[in-house]
Coordinates of C-alpha atoms in Angstrom, one line a residue:
X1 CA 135.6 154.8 61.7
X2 CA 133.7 157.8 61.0
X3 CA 135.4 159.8 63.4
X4 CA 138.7 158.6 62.5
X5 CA 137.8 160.2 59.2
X6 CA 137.1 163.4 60.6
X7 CA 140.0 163.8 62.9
X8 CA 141.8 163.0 59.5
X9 CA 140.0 165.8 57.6
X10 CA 140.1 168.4 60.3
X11 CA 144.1 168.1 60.5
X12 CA 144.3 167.9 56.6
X13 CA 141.9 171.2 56.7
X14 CA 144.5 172.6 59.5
X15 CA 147.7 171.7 57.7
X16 CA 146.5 173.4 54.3
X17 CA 145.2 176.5 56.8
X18 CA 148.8 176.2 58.0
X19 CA 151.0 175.8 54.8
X20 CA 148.9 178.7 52.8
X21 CA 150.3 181.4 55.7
X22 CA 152.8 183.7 54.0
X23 CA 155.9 185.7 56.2
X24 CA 157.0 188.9 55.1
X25 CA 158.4 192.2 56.4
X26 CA 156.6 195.6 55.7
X27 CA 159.2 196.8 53.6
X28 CA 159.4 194.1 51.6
X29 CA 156.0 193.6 49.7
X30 CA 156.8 195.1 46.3
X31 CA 155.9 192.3 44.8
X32 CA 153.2 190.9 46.5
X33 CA 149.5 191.1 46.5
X34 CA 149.6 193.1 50.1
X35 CA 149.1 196.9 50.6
X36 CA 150.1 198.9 53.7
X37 CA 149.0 202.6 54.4
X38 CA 151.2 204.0 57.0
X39 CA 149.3 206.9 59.1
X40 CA 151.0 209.6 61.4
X41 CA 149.4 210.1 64.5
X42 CA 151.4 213.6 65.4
X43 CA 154.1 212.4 67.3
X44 CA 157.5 210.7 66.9
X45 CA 156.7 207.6 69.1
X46 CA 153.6 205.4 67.0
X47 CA 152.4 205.0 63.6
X48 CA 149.1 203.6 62.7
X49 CA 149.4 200.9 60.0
X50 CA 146.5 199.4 57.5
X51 CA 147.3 196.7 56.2
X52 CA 145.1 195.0 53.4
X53 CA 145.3 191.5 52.3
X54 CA 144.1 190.9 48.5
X55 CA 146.0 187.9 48.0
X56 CA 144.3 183.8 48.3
X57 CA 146.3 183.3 51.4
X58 CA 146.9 184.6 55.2
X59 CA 149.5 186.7 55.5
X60 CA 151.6 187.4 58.7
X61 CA 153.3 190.9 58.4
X62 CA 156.4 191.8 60.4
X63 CA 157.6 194.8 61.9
X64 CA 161.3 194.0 63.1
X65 CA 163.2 196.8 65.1
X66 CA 165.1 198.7 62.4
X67 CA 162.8 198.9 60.0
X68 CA 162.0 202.4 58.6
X69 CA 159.1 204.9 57.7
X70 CA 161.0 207.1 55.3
X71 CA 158.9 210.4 55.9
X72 CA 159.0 212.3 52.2
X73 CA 158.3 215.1 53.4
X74 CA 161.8 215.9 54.1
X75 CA 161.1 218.4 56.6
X76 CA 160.0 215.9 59.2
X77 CA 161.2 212.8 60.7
X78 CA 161.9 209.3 59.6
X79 CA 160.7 206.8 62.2
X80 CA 162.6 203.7 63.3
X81 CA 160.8 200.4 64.5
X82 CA 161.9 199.7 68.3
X83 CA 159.6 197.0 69.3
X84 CA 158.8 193.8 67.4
X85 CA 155.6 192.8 66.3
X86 CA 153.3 191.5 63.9
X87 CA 150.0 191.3 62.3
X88 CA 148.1 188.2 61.2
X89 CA 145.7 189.2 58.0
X90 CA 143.6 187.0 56.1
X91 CA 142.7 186.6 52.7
X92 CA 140.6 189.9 51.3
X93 CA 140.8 191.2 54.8
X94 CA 142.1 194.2 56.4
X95 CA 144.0 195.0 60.3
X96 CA 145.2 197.9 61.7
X97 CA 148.5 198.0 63.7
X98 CA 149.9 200.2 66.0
X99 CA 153.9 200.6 65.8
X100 CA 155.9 202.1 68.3
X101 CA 158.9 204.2 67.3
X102 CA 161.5 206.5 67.2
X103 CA 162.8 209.5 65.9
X104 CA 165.9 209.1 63.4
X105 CA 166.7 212.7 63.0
X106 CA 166.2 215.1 65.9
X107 CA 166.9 218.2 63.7
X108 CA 163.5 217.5 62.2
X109 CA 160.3 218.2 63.4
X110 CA 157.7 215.7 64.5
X111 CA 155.3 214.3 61.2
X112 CA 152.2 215.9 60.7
X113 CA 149.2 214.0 62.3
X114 CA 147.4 212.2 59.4
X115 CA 150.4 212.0 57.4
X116 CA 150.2 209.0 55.1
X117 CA 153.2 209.4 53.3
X118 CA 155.7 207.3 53.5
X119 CA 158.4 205.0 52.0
X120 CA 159.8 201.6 53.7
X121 CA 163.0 200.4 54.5
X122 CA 165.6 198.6 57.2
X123 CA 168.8 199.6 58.3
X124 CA 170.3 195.7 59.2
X125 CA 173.0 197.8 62.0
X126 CA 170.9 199.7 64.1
X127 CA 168.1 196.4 64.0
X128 CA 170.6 194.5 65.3
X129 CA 171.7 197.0 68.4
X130 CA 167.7 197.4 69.2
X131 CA 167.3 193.8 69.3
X132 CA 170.6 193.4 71.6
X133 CA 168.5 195.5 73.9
X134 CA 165.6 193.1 74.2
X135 CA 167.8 190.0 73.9
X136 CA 170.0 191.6 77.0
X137 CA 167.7 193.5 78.3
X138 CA 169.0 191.5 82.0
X139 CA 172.6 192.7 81.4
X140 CA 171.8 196.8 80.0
X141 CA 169.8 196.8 83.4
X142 CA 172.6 195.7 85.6
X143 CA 175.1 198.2 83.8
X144 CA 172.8 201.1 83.9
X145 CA 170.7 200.6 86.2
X146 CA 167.3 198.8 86.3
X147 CA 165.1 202.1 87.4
X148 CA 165.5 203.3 84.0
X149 CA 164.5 200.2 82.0
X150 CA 161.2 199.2 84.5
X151 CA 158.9 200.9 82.1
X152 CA 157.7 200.5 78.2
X153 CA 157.7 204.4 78.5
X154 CA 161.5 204.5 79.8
X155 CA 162.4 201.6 77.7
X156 CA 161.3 203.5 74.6
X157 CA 162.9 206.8 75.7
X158 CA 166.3 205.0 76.5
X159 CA 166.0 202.9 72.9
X160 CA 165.2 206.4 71.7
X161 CA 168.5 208.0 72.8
X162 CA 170.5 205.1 71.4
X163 CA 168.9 206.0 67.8
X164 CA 169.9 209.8 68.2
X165 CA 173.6 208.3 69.5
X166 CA 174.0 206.1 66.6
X167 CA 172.8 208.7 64.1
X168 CA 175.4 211.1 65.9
X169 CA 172.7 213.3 66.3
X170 CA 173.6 216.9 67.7
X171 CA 173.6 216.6 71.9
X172 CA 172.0 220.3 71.2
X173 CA 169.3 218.9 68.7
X174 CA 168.4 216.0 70.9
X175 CA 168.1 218.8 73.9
X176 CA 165.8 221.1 71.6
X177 CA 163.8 217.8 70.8
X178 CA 163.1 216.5 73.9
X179 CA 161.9 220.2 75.1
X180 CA 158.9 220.3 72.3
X181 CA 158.6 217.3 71.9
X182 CA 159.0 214.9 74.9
X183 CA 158.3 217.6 78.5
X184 CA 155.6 219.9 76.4
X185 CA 158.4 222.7 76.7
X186 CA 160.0 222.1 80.1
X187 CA 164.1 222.3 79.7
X188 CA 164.7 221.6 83.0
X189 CA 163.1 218.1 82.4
X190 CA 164.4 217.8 79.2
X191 CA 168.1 218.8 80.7
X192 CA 167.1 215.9 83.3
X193 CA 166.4 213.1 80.5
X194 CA 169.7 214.3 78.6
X195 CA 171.8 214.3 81.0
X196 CA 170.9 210.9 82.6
X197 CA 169.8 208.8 79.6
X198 CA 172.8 210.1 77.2
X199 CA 175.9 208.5 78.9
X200 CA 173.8 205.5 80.0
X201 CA 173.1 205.1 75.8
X202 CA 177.3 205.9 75.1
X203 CA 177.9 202.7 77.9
X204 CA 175.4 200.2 75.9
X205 CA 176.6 201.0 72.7
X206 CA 180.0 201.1 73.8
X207 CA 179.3 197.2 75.3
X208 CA 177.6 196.3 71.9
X209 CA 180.4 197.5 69.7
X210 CA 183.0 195.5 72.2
X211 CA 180.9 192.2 72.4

């Protein structure tokens, strides 16, 4: 009997553990008792994020593809999430995240490493191509070929094109980007990734706009 009342206890402790979680997205916590400080690390392709939990309750934060780091420093980039993920924080505790990313806006240059500020937000229509991708990922491959989907690396530079292509961003701008920013300089390379990973982008938006 005293074990029964234990085994009882325990799920009862688990179940309260459970219920007190909270979901939210990390541009949504105006009103909440969470606080995020989103750091630059340099580059157009992570952002380190603190997040601090002074609420009674666990806290699960989400990072769905789409969701923005609006750079106010309007001279550099906004970031867009690519990759899913999430952090677990518990009560009066604090986590660091890293988020991967891309660059909205190749016209801009890259944020300054250290940066830490930023607004938050989420553009619902280019969320929903990213996730396509990763949902699909089987039937991109097969249309464009699966040597240039077989890395995270490639993955993120072909999810990175279909930002630029949804933005319209200037084929010119995108080439001036990916020289500084992507091949430390190198055209040639930079002609390379343009040339192959733009018209593969054009097909899979074309397929998601026809689905």
């Amino acid at each position: 009997m005293k074990y029964k009342y234990f085994f009882t206890a325990l799920i009862l402790l688990f179940s309260i553990s459970l219920f007190s979680q909270e979901d939210l997205a990390f541009f949504d916590l105006d009103n909440s008792q969470i606080n995020i400080v989103s750091t630059s690390k340099g580059n157009y392709r992570v952002i380190e994020v603190e997040v601090s939990n002074f609420d009674n309750k666990s806290v699960n934060i989400h990072f769905p593809p789409g969701g923005f780091f609006y750079n106010l420093d309007k001279s550099e980039q906004d970031l867009v999430v690519l990759f899913y993920d999430k952090v677990l924080v518990e009560s009066g505790a604090k986590k660091d995240i890293i988020i991967s990313t891309a660059c909205a806006n190749p016209k801009r240059r890259a944020p300054q490493n250290g940066r830490t500020t930023w607004n938050y937000g989420f553009d619902k229509k280019i969320g929903d191509l990213i996730l396509y991708y990763h949902q699909n990922r089987a039937i991109v491959e097969m249309m464009t070929g699966e040597e240039h989907h077989n890395t995270f690396e490639k993955r993120h530079n072909f999810l990175q094109m279909c930002v630029w292509i949804y933005y319209n961003a200037d084929k010119k701008q995108i080439l001036d980007f990916a020289t500084k920013y992507m091949f430390d300089g190198n055209k040639n390379q930079a002609q390379l990734f343009v040339d192959s990973f733009y018209p593969l982008a054009v097909s899979f938006i074309n397929l998601y706009k026809n689905m």
